[in-house]
Tab-separated table of C-alpha atoms in Angstrom:
chain	number	residue	atom	x	y	z
A	1	ASN	CA	-44.015	-53.322	28.742
A	2	LEU	CA	-46.273	-55.333	26.468
A	3	GLU	CA	-49.177	-53.731	24.677
A	4	VAL	CA	-51.733	-54.932	22.142
A	5	GLY	CA	-50.046	-55.344	18.777
A	6	ALA	CA	-46.573	-55.911	20.218
A	7	SER	CA	-44.499	-59.002	19.433
A	8	PHE	CA	-42.251	-60.961	21.763
A	9	LEU	CA	-40.201	-64.150	21.894
A	10	SER	CA	-40.970	-67.055	24.229
A	11	HIS	CA	-38.954	-70.283	24.085
A	12	GLY	CA	-37.663	-69.303	20.667
A	13	THR	CA	-41.152	-68.762	19.230
A	14	PRO	CA	-42.482	-65.319	18.225
A	15	TRP	CA	-45.919	-64.286	19.533
A	16	HIS	CA	-48.232	-61.374	18.729
A	17	VAL	CA	-50.274	-59.795	21.546
A	18	ILE	CA	-53.947	-59.662	20.548
A	19	ASP	CA	-55.452	-58.624	23.897
A	20	ILE	CA	-54.561	-57.938	27.526
A	21	THR	CA	-56.997	-58.648	30.351
A	22	GLU	CA	-56.702	-58.077	34.082
A	23	ASP	CA	-54.932	-61.369	34.683
A	24	ALA	CA	-53.683	-62.591	31.314
A	25	VAL	CA	-51.872	-61.640	28.136
A	26	LEU	CA	-53.537	-63.270	25.133
A	27	ALA	CA	-51.247	-63.910	22.182
A	28	GLU	CA	-51.066	-65.943	19.001
A	29	PRO	CA	-48.099	-67.269	16.993
A	30	THR	CA	-46.764	-64.814	14.446
A	31	SER	CA	-44.217	-64.788	11.656
A	32	GLY	CA	-41.698	-62.974	13.804
A	33	LYS	CA	-40.980	-60.265	11.247
A	34	ASN	CA	-41.395	-57.452	13.762
A	35	ILE	CA	-39.026	-58.848	16.359
A	36	MET	CA	-36.026	-59.605	14.217
A	37	VAL	CA	-32.890	-57.542	14.794
A	38	PRO	CA	-32.959	-54.856	12.072
A	39	SER	CA	-30.469	-55.795	9.388
A	40	TRP	CA	-30.129	-56.087	5.649
A	41	THR	CA	-28.119	-58.861	4.083
A	42	GLY	CA	-29.529	-58.538	0.579
A	43	GLU	CA	-31.591	-61.061	-1.327
A	44	ASP	CA	-30.400	-64.590	-1.952
A	45	ILE	CA	-28.843	-65.205	-5.337
A	46	PRO	CA	-31.619	-66.838	-7.386
A	47	VAL	CA	-31.192	-70.438	-8.476
A	48	SER	CA	-32.049	-70.890	-12.142
A	49	PHE	CA	-34.480	-73.465	-13.472
A	50	GLU	CA	-31.626	-75.320	-15.165
A	51	VAL	CA	-29.567	-75.601	-11.975
A	52	ALA	CA	-32.584	-76.770	-9.945
A	53	GLN	CA	-33.283	-79.423	-12.570
A	54	GLU	CA	-29.695	-80.673	-12.324
A	55	VAL	CA	-30.101	-80.944	-8.560
A	56	GLY	CA	-33.240	-82.985	-9.206
A	57	LYS	CA	-31.291	-85.324	-11.490
A	58	MET	CA	-28.656	-85.814	-8.798
A	59	ARG	CA	-31.375	-86.646	-6.272
A	60	SER	CA	-32.701	-89.419	-8.503
A	61	ILE	CA	-29.444	-91.298	-7.951
A	62	LYS	CA	-30.348	-91.733	-4.268
A	63	LYS	CA	-32.518	-94.758	-3.581
A	64	ASN	CA	-33.150	-94.400	0.157
A	65	VAL	CA	-35.891	-91.749	-0.071
A	66	SER	CA	-39.343	-92.576	-1.368
A	67	PRO	CA	-41.107	-90.900	-3.003
A	68	MET	CA	-38.176	-88.928	-4.407
A	69	PRO	CA	-38.737	-85.327	-5.560
A	70	ASP	CA	-36.518	-84.988	-8.616
A	71	ASN	CA	-36.492	-83.417	-12.070
A	72	LYS	CA	-39.259	-85.731	-13.293
A	73	THR	CA	-41.381	-86.030	-10.159
A	74	VAL	CA	-43.390	-83.348	-8.368
A	75	ILE	CA	-44.555	-84.321	-4.884
A	76	LEU	CA	-47.481	-82.746	-3.073
A	77	GLU	CA	-46.726	-83.586	0.554
A	78	ILE	CA	-49.456	-83.051	3.136
A	79	VAL	CA	-48.761	-83.135	6.873
A	80	SER	CA	-51.912	-82.050	8.697
A	81	ASP	CA	-52.137	-78.275	8.072
A	82	LEU	CA	-48.713	-78.088	6.396
A	83	VAL	CA	-48.465	-78.518	2.621
A	84	VAL	CA	-45.120	-78.919	0.884
A	85	LEU	CA	-44.957	-78.854	-2.903
A	86	HIS	CA	-41.621	-80.371	-3.918
A	87	LEU	CA	-40.763	-78.797	-7.262
A	88	CYS	CA	-37.193	-78.578	-8.586
A	89	ALA	CA	-37.892	-75.531	-10.732
A	90	GLY	CA	-35.670	-72.775	-9.367
A	91	THR	CA	-36.251	-69.570	-7.466
A	92	ARG	CA	-38.309	-67.574	-9.952
A	93	VAL	CA	-40.680	-70.377	-10.944
A	94	ASN	CA	-41.292	-71.413	-7.355
A	95	ASN	CA	-41.849	-67.805	-6.267
A	96	GLY	CA	-44.679	-67.574	-8.762
A	97	VAL	CA	-46.170	-70.983	-8.007
A	98	ALA	CA	-46.109	-70.194	-4.276
A	99	ARG	CA	-48.174	-67.047	-4.807
A	100	LEU	CA	-50.584	-68.745	-7.193
A	101	PHE	CA	-51.061	-71.859	-5.057
A	102	SER	CA	-51.581	-69.909	-1.832
A	103	LYS	CA	-54.120	-67.671	-3.577
A	104	LYS	CA	-56.073	-70.675	-4.845
A	105	LEU	CA	-56.152	-72.191	-1.364
A	106	SER	CA	-57.139	-68.852	0.170
A	107	ASP	CA	-59.990	-68.499	-2.311
A	108	LEU	CA	-61.092	-72.045	-1.469
A	109	ILE	CA	-61.281	-71.649	2.309
A	110	GLY	CA	-61.798	-67.896	2.648
A	111	GLU	CA	-58.767	-67.410	4.906
A	112	SER	CA	-55.149	-66.418	4.421
A	113	VAL	CA	-52.627	-69.122	3.579
A	114	TRP	CA	-49.003	-68.434	4.474
A	115	ALA	CA	-46.462	-69.504	1.847
A	116	VAL	CA	-42.706	-69.415	1.366
A	117	ALA	CA	-40.626	-70.793	-1.494
A	118	ASP	CA	-37.072	-71.864	-2.152
A	119	PRO	CA	-35.626	-73.260	-5.407
A	120	TYR	CA	-36.708	-76.823	-4.615
A	121	ARG	CA	-39.964	-76.609	-2.696
A	122	ILE	CA	-42.905	-74.463	-1.638
A	123	LEU	CA	-44.219	-74.566	1.923
A	124	LEU	CA	-47.773	-73.520	2.711
A	125	LYS	CA	-49.338	-73.236	6.170
A	126	LEU	CA	-53.096	-73.727	6.246
A	127	PRO	CA	-55.277	-72.354	9.055
A	128	PHE	CA	-56.691	-75.883	9.395
A	129	PRO	CA	-56.209	-79.250	7.664
A	130	LEU	CA	-57.902	-79.861	4.312
A	131	LYS	CA	-58.667	-83.015	2.372
A	132	SER	CA	-55.886	-84.021	0.010
A	133	ASP	CA	-58.335	-84.015	-2.917
A	134	ASP	CA	-59.221	-80.370	-2.258
A	135	ILE	CA	-55.557	-79.382	-2.036
A	136	GLN	CA	-54.711	-81.224	-5.248
A	137	ARG	CA	-57.699	-79.701	-7.023
A	138	ALA	CA	-56.636	-76.206	-5.956
A	139	PHE	CA	-53.134	-76.785	-7.288
A	140	LEU	CA	-54.268	-78.181	-10.628
A	141	SER	CA	-56.710	-75.292	-11.080
A	142	ILE	CA	-53.853	-72.792	-11.441
A	143	LYS	CA	-54.009	-71.039	-14.814
A	144	ASN	CA	-53.771	-67.489	-16.195
A	145	VAL	CA	-50.352	-67.238	-14.571
A	146	LYS	CA	-49.506	-63.625	-15.445
A	147	SER	CA	-52.896	-62.082	-14.667
A	148	ASP	CA	-53.290	-64.034	-11.423
A	149	LEU	CA	-49.812	-63.001	-10.298
A	150	GLU	CA	-50.694	-59.379	-10.982
A	151	LEU	CA	-53.781	-59.773	-8.794
A	152	SER	CA	-51.750	-61.386	-6.024
A	153	LEU	CA	-49.364	-58.423	-6.014
A	154	GLU	CA	-51.996	-55.698	-5.700
A	155	ASN	CA	-51.764	-55.237	-1.924
A	156	SER	CA	-48.419	-56.884	-1.326
A	157	PRO	CA	-45.440	-55.405	0.552
A	158	LEU	CA	-43.306	-56.379	-2.445
A	159	LEU	CA	-45.260	-54.062	-4.767
A	160	ARG	CA	-45.058	-51.207	-2.276
A	161	PHE	CA	-41.319	-51.708	-1.741
A	162	LYS	CA	-40.506	-51.852	-5.456
A	163	PHE	CA	-42.808	-48.910	-6.238
A	164	LEU	CA	-40.931	-46.846	-3.677
A	165	HIS	CA	-37.614	-47.790	-5.277
A	166	ILE	CA	-38.761	-47.138	-8.861
A	167	GLY	CA	-40.506	-43.919	-7.833
A	168	ARG	CA	-37.226	-42.577	-6.487
A	169	MET	CA	-35.440	-43.537	-9.695
A	170	PHE	CA	-38.061	-41.632	-11.720
A	171	GLY	CA	-37.725	-38.591	-9.466
A	172	LEU	CA	-41.343	-38.941	-8.364
A	173	LEU	CA	-40.423	-39.582	-4.731
A	174	SER	CA	-37.749	-38.161	-2.474
A	175	GLU	CA	-35.173	-40.378	-0.776
A	176	ASP	CA	-36.943	-40.168	2.588
A	177	ALA	CA	-40.464	-40.540	1.169
A	178	ASN	CA	-42.862	-43.271	2.189
A	179	VAL	CA	-45.981	-44.394	0.359
A	180	SER	CA	-49.221	-46.128	1.237
A	181	MET	CA	-50.890	-48.832	-0.821
A	182	ARG	CA	-53.692	-46.371	-1.513
A	183	PHE	CA	-51.158	-44.042	-3.134
A	184	VAL	CA	-49.721	-46.913	-5.179
A	185	ARG	CA	-53.182	-47.934	-6.402
A	186	ALA	CA	-53.981	-44.346	-7.355
A	187	LEU	CA	-51.027	-44.416	-9.781
A	188	ARG	CA	-51.967	-47.790	-11.235
A	189	TYR	CA	-51.858	-46.537	-14.835
A	190	SER	CA	-48.732	-44.433	-14.459
A	191	ALA	CA	-45.351	-45.158	-16.021
A	192	VAL	CA	-43.896	-45.670	-12.537
A	193	TYR	CA	-46.448	-48.377	-11.715
A	194	GLN	CA	-45.967	-50.140	-15.047
A	195	GLU	CA	-42.191	-50.101	-14.641
A	196	THR	CA	-42.589	-51.420	-11.102
A	197	MET	CA	-44.613	-54.390	-12.323
A	198	ARG	CA	-42.166	-55.026	-15.159
A	199	SER	CA	-39.267	-54.982	-12.698
A	200	ILE	CA	-41.009	-57.382	-10.313
A	201	PHE	CA	-41.875	-59.878	-13.042
A	202	PHE	CA	-38.375	-59.731	-14.499
A	203	ARG	CA	-36.623	-60.183	-11.160
A	204	TYR	CA	-38.906	-62.521	-9.220
A	205	PHE	CA	-40.951	-64.588	-11.693
A	206	ASP	CA	-40.549	-66.644	-14.864
A	207	ILE	CA	-43.937	-66.683	-16.556
A	208	GLY	CA	-43.034	-68.818	-19.569
A	209	THR	CA	-41.313	-71.589	-17.631
A	210	THR	CA	-44.013	-71.566	-14.960
A	211	GLU	CA	-46.730	-72.042	-17.578
A	212	GLU	CA	-44.764	-74.868	-19.192
A	213	ILE	CA	-44.173	-76.644	-15.861
A	214	LEU	CA	-47.857	-76.458	-14.944
A	215	LYS	CA	-48.799	-77.741	-18.401
A	216	GLN	CA	-46.447	-80.723	-18.049
A	217	ILE	CA	-47.901	-81.570	-14.640
A	218	LYS	CA	-51.475	-81.451	-15.933
A	219	THR	CA	-50.670	-83.562	-19.005
A	220	GLY	CA	-48.702	-86.118	-16.997
A	221	LYS	CA	-45.328	-85.425	-18.579
A	222	LEU	CA	-44.201	-84.515	-15.076
A	223	LYS	CA	-45.415	-87.053	-12.532
A	224	LEU	CA	-47.466	-85.646	-9.644
A	225	VAL	CA	-47.404	-87.757	-6.470
A	226	ILE	CA	-49.650	-87.120	-3.461
A	227	ASP	CA	-47.804	-87.986	-0.258
A	228	GLN	CA	-49.931	-87.721	2.887
A	229	ARG	CA	-47.984	-88.459	6.052
A	230	GLU	CA	-47.860	-87.805	9.792
A	231	LYS	CA	-44.395	-86.216	9.903
A	232	PRO	CA	-42.519	-84.090	7.346
A	233	SER	CA	-40.261	-85.945	4.939
A	234	TYR	CA	-36.495	-85.516	4.807
A	235	PHE	CA	-36.631	-82.874	2.072
A	236	ALA	CA	-39.596	-81.085	3.676
A	237	ALA	CA	-37.688	-80.868	6.963
A	238	ILE	CA	-34.836	-79.141	5.134
A	239	GLY	CA	-37.255	-76.535	3.812
A	240	ILE	CA	-38.848	-76.007	7.219
A	241	GLU	CA	-35.440	-75.516	8.805
A	242	ARG	CA	-34.500	-72.951	6.177
A	243	ALA	CA	-37.768	-71.069	6.583
A	244	SER	CA	-37.450	-71.096	10.369
A	245	GLY	CA	-33.920	-69.738	10.198
A	246	GLY	CA	-34.921	-66.458	8.582
A	247	GLU	CA	-37.570	-63.828	9.014
A	248	ASN	CA	-40.375	-66.379	9.000
A	249	VAL	CA	-39.250	-68.076	12.197
A	250	GLY	CA	-42.124	-69.628	14.092
A	251	ALA	CA	-44.525	-69.718	11.179
A	252	PHE	CA	-44.584	-73.500	11.322
A	253	GLU	CA	-45.248	-73.780	15.038
A	254	PRO	CA	-47.076	-77.118	15.359
A	255	ARG	CA	-50.766	-76.694	16.047
A	256	GLU	CA	-50.525	-79.497	18.596
A	257	LYS	CA	-48.279	-77.378	20.830
A	258	ILE	CA	-50.734	-74.490	20.790
A	259	ILE	CA	-53.642	-76.771	21.650
A	260	SER	CA	-51.636	-78.476	24.390
A	261	ALA	CA	-50.732	-75.142	25.999
A	262	PHE	CA	-54.338	-73.938	25.827
A	263	LYS	CA	-55.629	-77.191	27.317
A	264	GLU	CA	-53.121	-77.016	30.155
A	265	ASP	CA	-54.231	-73.468	30.948
A	266	ALA	CA	-57.921	-74.380	30.747
A	267	LEU	CA	-57.611	-77.336	33.102
A	268	SER	CA	-55.646	-75.265	35.613
A	269	ARG	CA	-58.677	-73.046	36.283
A	270	THR	CA	-60.678	-73.200	39.498
A	271	LEU	CA	-64.295	-72.143	38.999
A	272	HIS	CA	-66.861	-70.834	41.462
A	273	LEU	CA	-70.231	-72.520	40.941
A	274	GLN	CA	-73.698	-72.063	42.392
A	275	CYS	CA	-76.640	-74.419	42.313
A	276	LEU	CA	-79.815	-72.798	40.978
A	277	ASN	CA	-81.899	-75.337	42.890
A	278	CYS	CA	-80.565	-75.051	46.449
A	279	ASN	CA	-78.205	-72.038	46.118
A	280	ALA	CA	-75.257	-74.034	47.440
A	281	THR	CA	-71.883	-72.856	46.178
A	282	ARG	CA	-68.633	-74.704	45.584
A	283	PHE	CA	-65.216	-74.318	43.998
A	284	LEU	CA	-64.286	-76.814	41.316
A	285	HIS	CA	-60.808	-77.369	39.858
A	286	LEU	CA	-61.264	-78.342	36.209
A	287	ALA	CA	-58.309	-80.744	36.069
A	288	GLY	CA	-60.010	-83.028	38.574
A	289	ALA	CA	-63.601	-82.333	37.572
A	290	PRO	CA	-65.855	-85.275	36.624
A	291	GLU	CA	-67.458	-85.386	33.192
A	292	LYS	CA	-70.924	-84.958	34.711
A	293	ILE	CA	-71.301	-81.934	36.990
A	294	THR	CA	-73.814	-82.134	39.863
A	295	CYS	CA	-74.463	-80.219	43.065
A	296	HIS	CA	-72.651	-81.701	46.063
A	297	LYS	CA	-75.605	-80.834	48.294
A	298	CYS	CA	-78.846	-81.595	46.405
A	299	GLU	CA	-77.176	-83.744	43.710
A	300	LYS	CA	-79.089	-82.024	40.910
A	301	SER	CA	-77.482	-80.935	37.631
A	302	THR	CA	-78.413	-77.287	38.059
A	303	LEU	CA	-75.036	-75.640	38.566
A	304	THR	CA	-74.021	-72.404	36.905
A	305	LEU	CA	-71.040	-70.064	37.069
A	306	LEU	CA	-70.321	-67.143	39.364
A	307	ASP	CA	-68.105	-64.256	38.272
A	308	LYS	CA	-65.181	-62.756	40.200
A	309	GLN	CA	-67.585	-60.626	42.241
A	310	ASN	CA	-69.516	-63.784	43.206
A	311	ASN	CA	-72.497	-62.753	41.097
A	312	LEU	CA	-74.305	-65.023	38.676
A	313	VAL	CA	-72.927	-64.735	35.175
A	314	ARG	CA	-75.084	-63.310	32.409
A	315	ASP	CA	-77.582	-65.870	31.061
A	316	ALA	CA	-76.972	-68.036	34.115
A	317	ASP	CA	-79.925	-70.310	33.299
A	318	PHE	CA	-78.629	-70.863	29.763
A	319	ALA	CA	-75.167	-71.624	31.136
A	320	ALA	CA	-76.669	-74.076	33.634
A	321	GLY	CA	-78.433	-75.882	30.805
A	322	LEU	CA	-75.158	-76.245	28.920
A	323	ILE	CA	-73.377	-77.557	32.013
A	324	GLN	CA	-76.190	-80.045	32.565
A	325	ALA	CA	-76.038	-81.245	28.951
A	326	TYR	CA	-72.292	-81.182	28.296
A	327	GLY	CA	-70.713	-81.315	31.751
A	328	LYS	CA	-66.993	-80.626	32.003
A	329	ARG	CA	-66.653	-79.491	28.388
A	330	ALA	CA	-69.261	-76.795	28.983
A	331	LEU	CA	-67.275	-75.492	31.951
A	332	ILE	CA	-64.102	-75.380	29.861
A	333	ALA	CA	-65.842	-73.410	27.117
A	334	LEU	CA	-67.755	-71.056	29.429
A	335	SER	CA	-64.674	-70.250	31.513
A	336	THR	CA	-62.688	-69.163	28.451
A	337	TYR	CA	-62.285	-65.430	27.961
A	338	GLY	CA	-64.619	-64.159	25.243
A	339	ILE	CA	-66.812	-67.274	25.128
A	340	GLY	CA	-70.385	-66.624	26.259
A	341	PRO	CA	-73.225	-69.150	26.513
A	342	SER	CA	-74.374	-68.621	22.899
A	343	THR	CA	-70.906	-69.199	21.456
A	344	ALA	CA	-70.315	-72.087	23.851
A	345	ASP	CA	-73.597	-73.653	22.750
A	346	ARG	CA	-72.548	-73.490	19.091
A	347	ILE	CA	-69.153	-75.019	19.858
A	348	LEU	CA	-70.547	-77.774	22.069
A	349	ARG	CA	-73.135	-78.823	19.489
A	350	MET	CA	-70.504	-79.546	16.841
A	351	ILE	CA	-69.608	-83.148	16.088
A	352	ARG	CA	-65.858	-83.759	16.242
A	353	ARG	CA	-63.515	-86.632	15.629
A	354	ASP	CA	-61.260	-85.888	18.614
A	355	GLU	CA	-60.716	-83.738	21.696
A	356	GLU	CA	-58.127	-81.546	19.965
A	357	SER	CA	-60.774	-80.273	17.561
A	358	PHE	CA	-62.877	-79.141	20.530
A	359	TYR	CA	-60.036	-77.067	21.956
A	360	LEU	CA	-59.167	-75.715	18.522
A	361	ASP	CA	-62.742	-74.486	18.029
A	362	ILE	CA	-62.575	-72.655	21.363
A	363	ILE	CA	-59.250	-71.049	20.417
A	364	GLU	CA	-60.620	-69.861	17.072
A	365	ALA	CA	-63.800	-68.508	18.689
A	366	GLN	CA	-61.746	-66.619	21.262
A	367	LYS	CA	-59.528	-65.111	18.571
A	368	LYS	CA	-62.602	-64.029	16.620
A	369	PHE	CA	-64.066	-62.381	19.722
A	370	ILE	CA	-60.850	-60.486	20.440
A	371	LYS	CA	-60.423	-59.275	16.872
A	372	ASN	CA	-64.049	-58.109	16.620
A	373	LYS	CA	-64.226	-56.548	20.077
A	374	LYS	CA	-62.480	-53.354	18.998
A	375	TYR	CA	-65.298	-52.609	16.543
A	376	TRP	CA	-68.055	-52.767	19.120
A	377	LYS	CA	-69.854	-49.574	20.053
A	378	LEU	CA	-70.826	-48.945	23.634
A	379	SER	CA	-74.538	-48.352	24.010
């Protein structure tokens, strides 16, 4: 039985339940971490900077890929809301750059940016596409490597996991103990915390090499190429396949598929309408609805929505005005769970370059409604 907060698989893609209504389960794509079969295979053996550089040199022999990410060329590949930084710098350097780059992008847009790294590339999933100039600027603004990495670790699962391990070694925690991030922060100046940070930096990051790589990119010693394209490159596809094969399966679910599924659901709705002028009612299937909505009896554009109990919806006059002004799009917005006339009005007023952006705005507004609903107080 599904409940809010649960995760499930559908067609190989993991989903997270964010709300359950009388006739629908509302879910969003998730990383899939909570639905993997519990197992522990250990961490991958890290690839050193030197080995990754040699791989880059071997790549440069190939002539059938352009631009070629090698030991002398760093490529910033942008595919809609997917960013791939091709950097042959090894596991520890790329781990650090991934955290720093994602933090810079998060600070820029005010939302979380998902990132994963391997020895040869860093993949970042944006909540929405950004201009290439903004992405490049965020990358080149990385500095203060050590202090920024410390900040990025403050509330991370990695810090909590390593603190638990080190705490047991120090005799501070029992073998079956568990700790919260609040507990970890409370011991920020303890020997256990300091040893935890030292262990993380030693095992997962390479501060000196990271600083040198970033310096070479900024000075031009390493060539930085911006590659904006419609589909992932050969080397990006390898990284996506690797990321999708582990615990982060589904994180790169194409936005187009989500929009397509939402649109299909929206157009499958049949709405009950009433004319505010002559009180005539009618059922209208959205898939076959005309762009301009008028009453079949008096031919005036004064239709509004009825709810499941055949009562006028709240702010029926406002809704009628939106339907008169925006037609079919207003019906799509107003018939979406969590979208009232005020929110629909804001969405419909926005200027967009394509239809997909319209559906995406509705999806984001619905998600915001669902996530905020639990904080409402009944009056």
